């Protein structure tokens, strides 16, 4: 590499995740950005405060809309997702509701893919209709059906890829083209993939959101959310959706936890993905398993799309045992190392039963239509030694 190439080369992912937007010299040399544990900020003069409220002067006003820890995180996340600006929130649901309640008004319509996290599904199908917003539930893998379902009234398209809980993969570029043809904004929940595996904005999506509770935080010790997109739209979501519609801001302490998590995201994802692949392969060859869904297995229905769209295949998989849910529950109870818990993306390997846990709020009819079968189990493969994870799965299956 010549000196000039070296100088012009953009910094790599982990370098930005660790350093971007913070200079220790600005805080007494502290290596780690301080936790600004304050609810409000002093104005230098009365006029300065008024100018900040009018948006004529930069600076911090009040902790609900902006805190220095959030600013660092937002700059980092915008860079990692390849967007103009970011906005942190108290949880993934807070990110979703701040975004949707800013972008949608009574009389508008939103189209969602049929397989998404249970409470997101409830938010769209149960909450938004109460405010006069129409909701179309569509299979986004069928772009023809999607095109037929939407119209000029459709202001937003929303989906997850890979989807919770069955890992269905949606073609981001194809859906973005269909949405943009009617002037809709395309919003992708990138929680399962993280910007390490895919960057939806580079594929044509307008806005990306995350439950930072998962891989971004990475240690199962916080709740958080983040939204990334064009600066003007993020400004709008911050000044309405965050400031006075939801008020659900990320706490200063959770800024610290999320920042710490982001520093190791790249190396963690590599381990999550390689271990998940090993577990998926083992399950596929096991006589007690009737079906495994993992985007990295060659017989996964959307294997080619997943290969094209994602850098690695992810840390989650879902599967069914022969004998359905009775054996599924017995298997979960047989586990010794793997923890029975919802959530995902933690250092600990976690197993849960979507039909009675994360997606219990979805009606049995809708679950059946959306590929969330009663026998399905979801595994979030953690960072333990992969041999120990494999051994626990195997002993729990063999003890059935
Ligand atoms: O509000 P949260 O931080 O819990 O995030 C909500 C959320 C948003 N998008 C996706 C793709 C999610 O998976 C979640 C939360 N899911 C957890 C799970 O599936 O285990 C929640 C446990 S009930």
Coordinates of C-alpha atoms and ligand atoms in Angstrom, one line a residue:
X1 CA 0.0 0.0 0.0
X2 CA 1.4 3.4 -0.9
X3 CA 1.4 6.2 1.6
X4 CA -1.2 8.1 -0.3
X5 CA -3.5 5.1 -0.5
X6 CA -3.0 4.5 3.1
X7 CA -3.9 8.1 4.0
X8 CA -7.1 8.0 1.8
X9 CA -8.3 4.6 2.9
X10 CA -11.5 4.8 5.0
X11 CA -11.0 3.4 8.5
X12 CA -12.2 -0.2 9.0
X13 CA -15.4 -1.2 10.8
X14 CA -14.0 -2.0 14.2
X15 CA -11.7 1.0 14.2
X16 CA -14.8 3.3 13.7
X17 CA -16.8 1.2 16.3
X18 CA -14.0 1.8 18.8
X19 CA -12.8 5.4 18.1
X20 CA -15.2 7.4 16.0
X21 CA -16.5 10.7 17.5
X22 CA -14.5 10.7 20.7
X23 CA -11.2 12.4 21.6
X24 CA -9.8 11.5 25.1
X25 CA -8.3 15.0 25.2
X26 CA -11.9 16.4 25.4
X27 CA -12.4 14.6 28.8
X28 CA -9.2 14.8 30.9
X29 CA -7.7 12.1 28.8
X30 CA -10.2 9.5 29.8
X31 CA -9.8 6.5 27.5
X32 CA -13.5 5.7 27.8
X33 CA -16.1 8.4 27.2
X34 CA -17.6 9.6 30.5
X35 CA -21.1 8.7 31.5
X36 CA -22.9 12.0 31.4
X37 CA -25.3 11.2 34.2
X38 CA -27.3 14.4 34.0
X39 CA -30.9 15.2 33.1
X40 CA -30.4 18.8 32.1
X41 CA -27.6 21.1 30.8
X42 CA -26.6 24.6 31.9
X43 CA -27.0 27.5 29.4
X44 CA -24.1 29.9 29.3
X45 CA -26.5 32.8 29.0
X46 CA -30.3 33.2 28.8
X47 CA -30.0 34.1 25.2
X48 CA -27.9 31.0 24.4
X49 CA -30.6 28.8 25.9
X50 CA -33.3 30.5 23.8
X51 CA -31.2 30.1 20.7
X52 CA -30.7 26.4 21.3
X53 CA -34.5 25.9 21.6
X54 CA -35.0 27.8 18.3
X55 CA -32.3 25.5 16.7
X56 CA -30.1 28.5 16.0
X57 CA -27.2 27.3 18.2
X58 CA -25.7 23.8 18.7
X59 CA -25.5 22.3 22.2
X60 CA -27.2 20.2 24.8
X61 CA -30.5 21.2 26.3
X62 CA -32.2 18.4 28.1
X63 CA -31.5 14.6 28.4
X64 CA -34.6 13.4 26.8
X65 CA -33.6 14.5 23.3
X66 CA -29.8 14.5 23.4
X67 CA -26.9 13.4 25.7
X68 CA -23.2 13.4 24.8
X69 CA -23.1 9.6 25.1
X70 CA -25.9 9.3 22.6
X71 CA -24.1 11.7 20.2
X72 CA -21.0 9.4 20.1
X73 CA -23.2 6.3 19.6
X74 CA -25.3 7.9 16.9
X75 CA -22.3 9.0 15.0
X76 CA -20.8 5.6 15.2
X77 CA -24.0 3.7 14.2
X78 CA -24.6 6.1 11.3
X79 CA -21.1 5.4 10.0
X80 CA -21.3 1.6 10.6
X81 CA -24.7 1.4 8.8
X82 CA -23.6 3.9 6.1
X83 CA -26.3 6.5 6.8
X84 CA -26.2 10.2 7.4
X85 CA -27.5 10.3 11.0
X86 CA -28.6 8.1 13.9
X87 CA -30.9 8.3 16.9
X88 CA -30.7 6.1 20.0
X89 CA -33.8 5.1 22.0
X90 CA -34.6 3.3 25.2
X91 CA -35.4 0.0 23.4
X92 CA -36.0 -1.6 20.0
X93 CA -39.8 -1.1 20.5
X94 CA -39.1 2.6 21.3
X95 CA -37.1 2.9 18.0
X96 CA -39.9 1.4 16.1
X97 CA -42.7 3.5 17.6
X98 CA -40.8 6.8 17.5
X99 CA -40.1 6.1 13.8
X100 CA -43.6 5.0 12.8
X101 CA -45.4 7.7 14.8
X102 CA -43.3 10.3 13.1
X103 CA -43.7 8.9 9.5
X104 CA -47.4 7.9 9.7
X105 CA -50.6 9.8 10.2
X106 CA -54.3 8.9 10.3
X107 CA -55.4 7.9 6.8
X108 CA -52.0 6.6 5.8
X109 CA -51.2 2.9 5.2
X110 CA -48.2 0.8 6.2
X111 CA -47.3 -2.5 4.7
X112 CA -45.4 -5.1 6.8
X113 CA -44.0 -8.5 6.1
X114 CA -46.0 -11.2 7.7
X115 CA -43.1 -12.6 9.8
X116 CA -41.7 -10.2 12.3
X117 CA -41.0 -10.1 16.1
X118 CA -44.3 -10.7 18.0
X119 CA -44.6 -7.3 19.7
X120 CA -43.7 -5.5 16.5
X121 CA -46.5 -7.4 14.8
X122 CA -48.9 -6.4 17.6
X123 CA -47.8 -2.8 17.3
X124 CA -48.6 -2.7 13.6
X125 CA -51.8 -4.8 13.7
X126 CA -53.3 -3.8 17.0
X127 CA -51.9 -0.3 18.0
X128 CA -51.7 1.6 14.7
X129 CA -55.2 0.8 13.6
X130 CA -56.5 2.5 16.8
X131 CA -55.1 5.7 15.4
X132 CA -56.6 5.4 11.9
X133 CA -53.6 4.0 10.2
X134 CA -54.3 1.1 7.8
X135 CA -52.1 -2.0 7.9
X136 CA -51.4 -4.5 5.1
X137 CA -49.8 -7.7 6.1
X138 CA -48.1 -9.1 3.1
X139 CA -45.5 -11.8 2.2
X140 CA -42.5 -9.7 1.2
X141 CA -40.8 -12.6 -0.5
X142 CA -43.5 -12.3 -3.2
X143 CA -42.7 -8.9 -4.7
X144 CA -45.6 -9.3 -7.2
X145 CA -48.1 -9.7 -4.3
X146 CA -46.4 -6.7 -2.5
X147 CA -46.8 -4.5 -5.6
X148 CA -50.5 -5.4 -5.9
X149 CA -51.1 -4.8 -2.1
X150 CA -49.7 -1.2 -1.9
X151 CA -50.7 2.1 -3.4
X152 CA -50.0 5.8 -3.1
X153 CA -51.5 5.7 0.3
X154 CA -48.8 3.3 1.5
X155 CA -46.2 5.6 3.2
X156 CA -44.0 2.9 4.8
X157 CA -42.9 -0.6 4.1
X158 CA -41.4 -2.5 7.1
X159 CA -39.7 -5.8 7.4
X160 CA -37.0 -7.8 9.1
X161 CA -34.3 -9.9 7.4
X162 CA -33.5 -12.5 8.5
X163 CA -36.9 -12.6 10.2
X164 CA -37.7 -13.4 13.8
X165 CA -38.2 -16.3 14.5
X166 CA -37.8 -18.5 11.4
X167 CA -34.9 -16.6 9.6
X168 CA -36.8 -16.0 6.3
X169 CA -34.7 -13.8 4.2
X170 CA -36.2 -10.8 2.2
X171 CA -34.6 -9.3 -0.9
X172 CA -33.9 -5.7 0.4
X173 CA -33.1 -4.2 -3.0
X174 CA -36.2 -5.8 -4.7
X175 CA -38.6 -4.6 -1.9
X176 CA -37.0 -1.1 -1.9
X177 CA -37.7 -0.8 -5.7
X178 CA -41.3 -1.8 -5.2
X179 CA -41.8 0.6 -2.3
X180 CA -40.1 3.6 -4.0
X181 CA -42.3 3.1 -7.1
X182 CA -45.3 4.4 -4.9
X183 CA -43.2 6.9 -3.0
X184 CA -43.1 4.8 0.3
X185 CA -40.2 4.8 2.7
X186 CA -38.6 1.5 3.2
X187 CA -37.7 0.6 6.8
X188 CA -35.6 -2.5 7.7
X189 CA -35.2 -4.0 11.1
X190 CA -31.5 -5.1 10.9
X191 CA -31.4 -6.5 14.5
X192 CA -30.6 -10.2 13.4
X193 CA -28.0 -9.3 10.9
X194 CA -26.2 -6.2 12.4
X195 CA -24.2 -4.0 10.0
X196 CA -21.4 -6.6 10.0
X197 CA -23.6 -8.9 7.9
X198 CA -25.6 -6.5 5.8
X199 CA -26.1 -2.8 5.3
X200 CA -29.7 -2.3 4.1
X201 CA -29.1 1.4 3.3
X202 CA -26.5 0.4 0.7
X203 CA -29.2 -1.9 -0.9
X204 CA -31.8 0.9 -1.3
X205 CA -33.6 1.0 2.1
X206 CA -34.3 4.5 3.5
X207 CA -34.1 3.8 7.2
X208 CA -32.6 1.0 9.4
X209 CA -33.5 0.3 13.0
X210 CA -32.2 -2.1 15.6
X211 CA -33.0 -3.5 19.0
X212 CA -29.6 -2.6 20.5
X213 CA -30.6 -4.9 23.3
X214 CA -29.3 -7.8 21.2
X215 CA -26.0 -8.0 19.3
X216 CA -25.1 -4.3 19.5
X217 CA -25.1 -4.3 23.3
X218 CA -24.1 -7.9 23.1
X219 CA -24.0 -8.8 26.8
X220 CA -27.6 -9.3 27.8
X221 CA -27.3 -6.4 30.3
X222 CA -29.2 -3.5 28.8
X223 CA -32.2 -2.5 26.7
X224 CA -31.7 0.0 23.8
X225 CA -32.6 0.9 20.3
X226 CA -31.2 2.9 17.4
X227 CA -32.6 4.3 14.1
X228 CA -30.3 5.4 11.2
X229 CA -31.3 7.3 8.0
X230 CA -31.2 10.6 6.2
X231 CA -30.4 13.6 8.5
X232 CA -33.6 15.5 7.8
X233 CA -35.8 12.4 8.6
X234 CA -33.7 11.6 11.8
X235 CA -34.1 15.2 12.9
X236 CA -37.9 14.9 12.4
X237 CA -38.0 11.7 14.4
X238 CA -35.9 13.1 17.2
X239 CA -37.9 16.4 17.5
X240 CA -41.3 14.7 17.5
X241 CA -41.2 10.8 17.8
X242 CA -38.6 10.9 20.5
X243 CA -39.1 14.3 22.1
X244 CA -42.8 14.4 22.7
X245 CA -44.5 11.4 21.2
X246 CA -42.7 8.5 23.0
X247 CA -40.1 10.2 25.2
X248 CA -38.3 6.9 25.3
X249 CA -34.7 8.0 25.3
X250 CA -31.6 5.8 25.9
X251 CA -30.3 6.4 29.5
X252 CA -26.7 7.7 29.9
X253 CA -25.7 4.5 31.6
X254 CA -27.0 2.4 28.8
X255 CA -25.1 4.6 26.3
X256 CA -21.9 3.4 28.1
X257 CA -23.0 -0.3 27.9
X258 CA -23.9 0.0 24.2
X259 CA -20.6 1.8 23.4
X260 CA -18.7 -1.0 25.2
X261 CA -20.7 -3.6 23.3
X262 CA -20.1 -2.0 19.9
X263 CA -16.3 -2.2 20.3
X264 CA -16.3 -6.0 20.0
X265 CA -19.2 -6.4 17.6
X266 CA -17.1 -7.5 14.6
X267 CA -15.2 -10.2 16.5
X268 CA -18.3 -11.4 18.3
X269 CA -20.3 -11.7 15.1
X270 CA -17.5 -13.9 13.6
X271 CA -17.7 -16.3 16.5
X272 CA -21.6 -16.2 16.7
X273 CA -21.8 -17.1 13.0
X274 CA -19.1 -19.8 12.9
X275 CA -20.6 -21.5 15.9
X276 CA -24.2 -21.2 14.6
X277 CA -23.1 -22.8 11.3
X278 CA -21.6 -25.8 13.2
X279 CA -24.7 -26.2 15.3
X280 CA -27.0 -26.0 12.2
X281 CA -24.9 -28.7 10.4
X282 CA -25.0 -31.0 13.4
X283 CA -28.8 -30.6 13.8
X284 CA -29.3 -31.2 10.1
X285 CA -27.6 -34.6 10.5
X286 CA -29.4 -35.6 13.7
X287 CA -32.2 -38.3 13.5
X288 CA -34.5 -36.5 16.0
X289 CA -34.6 -33.2 14.0
X290 CA -37.2 -32.9 11.3
X291 CA -36.3 -29.4 10.0
X292 CA -33.5 -26.8 10.4
X293 CA -33.7 -23.2 9.2
X294 CA -30.3 -21.5 8.9
X295 CA -29.5 -19.1 6.0
X296 CA -26.0 -20.7 5.6
X297 CA -27.2 -24.2 4.9
X298 CA -27.3 -25.0 1.2
X299 CA -30.8 -26.4 1.4
X300 CA -32.2 -23.3 3.0
X301 CA -34.9 -22.1 0.6
X302 CA -33.3 -18.7 0.1
X303 CA -29.7 -19.8 0.3
X304 CA -28.6 -17.9 -2.9
X305 CA -30.3 -14.7 -1.8
X306 CA -28.7 -15.0 1.7
X307 CA -25.3 -15.6 0.2
X308 CA -25.6 -12.6 -2.0
X309 CA -27.1 -10.2 0.6
X310 CA -25.3 -11.2 3.8
X311 CA -21.5 -11.4 4.5
X312 CA -22.0 -14.3 7.0
X313 CA -25.1 -16.3 7.8
X314 CA -25.9 -15.1 11.4
X315 CA -26.0 -16.4 14.9
X316 CA -29.6 -17.6 15.0
X317 CA -31.3 -20.7 13.8
X318 CA -34.6 -22.3 14.2
X319 CA -35.6 -26.0 14.1
X320 CA -38.2 -28.6 14.8
X321 CA -37.9 -31.9 16.5
X322 CA -39.8 -35.0 15.4
X323 CA -42.7 -35.4 17.8
X324 CA -43.4 -31.7 17.6
X325 CA -43.7 -29.4 20.6
X326 CA -43.9 -32.2 23.2
X327 CA -40.3 -33.3 22.3
X328 CA -39.3 -29.6 21.8
X329 CA -40.3 -28.8 25.4
X330 CA -38.5 -31.9 26.7
X331 CA -35.4 -31.0 24.7
X332 CA -35.4 -27.5 26.2
X333 CA -35.7 -28.9 29.7
X334 CA -32.8 -31.4 29.0
X335 CA -30.3 -28.6 28.3
X336 CA -27.7 -28.1 30.9
X337 CA -25.5 -25.3 29.6
X338 CA -27.8 -23.5 27.1
X339 CA -30.2 -21.1 28.9
X340 CA -34.0 -21.2 28.5
X341 CA -34.6 -17.4 27.8
X342 CA -36.0 -15.0 25.2
X343 CA -33.7 -12.3 23.7
X344 CA -30.7 -13.1 21.5
X345 CA -27.3 -11.9 20.6
X346 CA -25.8 -12.5 24.0
X347 CA -22.6 -14.2 25.1
X348 CA -24.8 -17.0 26.5
X349 CA -26.5 -19.4 24.1
X350 CA -30.3 -19.0 24.6
X351 CA -33.2 -21.2 23.5
X352 CA -36.9 -20.3 23.4
X353 CA -40.2 -21.5 22.0
X354 CA -41.7 -18.7 19.8
X355 CA -45.3 -19.9 19.7
X356 CA -45.6 -19.7 23.5
X357 CA -43.0 -17.0 24.1
X358 CA -41.8 -14.2 21.7
X359 CA -44.7 -14.7 19.3
X360 CA -47.4 -15.7 21.8
X361 CA -49.1 -12.3 21.2
X362 CA -49.6 -13.3 17.5
X363 CA -52.9 -15.2 17.1
X364 CA -52.6 -19.0 16.4
X365 CA -54.2 -18.4 13.0
X366 CA -51.7 -15.7 12.1
X367 CA -48.8 -17.7 13.4
X368 CA -49.9 -20.7 11.2
X369 CA -50.1 -18.4 8.1
X370 CA -46.7 -16.8 8.9
X371 CA -44.6 -20.0 9.2
X372 CA -44.4 -19.9 13.0
X373 CA -45.3 -23.5 13.7
X374 CA -46.1 -24.7 17.2
X375 CA -43.1 -27.1 17.2
X376 CA -40.5 -24.4 16.2
X377 CA -37.6 -23.7 18.6
X378 CA -35.2 -20.7 18.2
X379 CA -31.6 -20.9 19.2
X380 CA -29.4 -17.8 19.7
X381 CA -25.9 -19.3 19.5
X382 CA -23.6 -17.6 22.0
X383 CA -19.9 -17.2 22.5
X384 CA -19.1 -20.2 24.7
X385 CA -16.6 -22.8 23.4
X386 CA -18.4 -24.2 20.3
X387 CA -17.7 -27.8 21.4
X388 CA -19.5 -27.2 24.7
X389 CA -22.6 -25.8 22.8
X390 CA -22.6 -28.8 20.4
X391 CA -22.2 -31.3 23.3
X392 CA -25.1 -29.8 25.2
X393 CA -27.5 -29.9 22.2
X394 CA -26.5 -33.4 21.4
X395 CA -26.9 -34.7 25.0
X396 CA -30.3 -33.0 25.2
X397 CA -31.4 -34.7 22.0
X398 CA -30.0 -38.1 22.9
X399 CA -31.8 -38.0 26.3
X400 CA -35.2 -37.8 24.7
Ligands
LIG1 O1 -37.6 -3.5 22.6 P1 -36.6 -4.5 22.4 O2 -35.2 -3.9 22.6 O3 -36.8 -5.8 23.2 O4 -36.6 -4.9 20.8 C1 -37.7 -5.3 20.2 C2 -37.3 -6.1 19.0 C3 -37.2 -5.5 17.7 N1 -36.9 -6.2 16.6 C4 -36.5 -7.5 16.7 C5 -36.1 -8.2 15.5 C6 -36.5 -8.1 17.9 O5 -36.2 -9.4 18.0 C7 -36.9 -7.4 19.1 C8 -37.0 -8.1 20.4 N2 -37.0 -9.5 20.4 C9 -36.7 -10.3 21.6 C10 -36.7 -11.8 21.1 O6 -37.2 -12.1 20.0 O7 -36.2 -12.6 21.9 C11 -37.6 -10.0 22.7 C12 -37.9 -10.9 23.8 S1 -39.6 -11.1 24.1

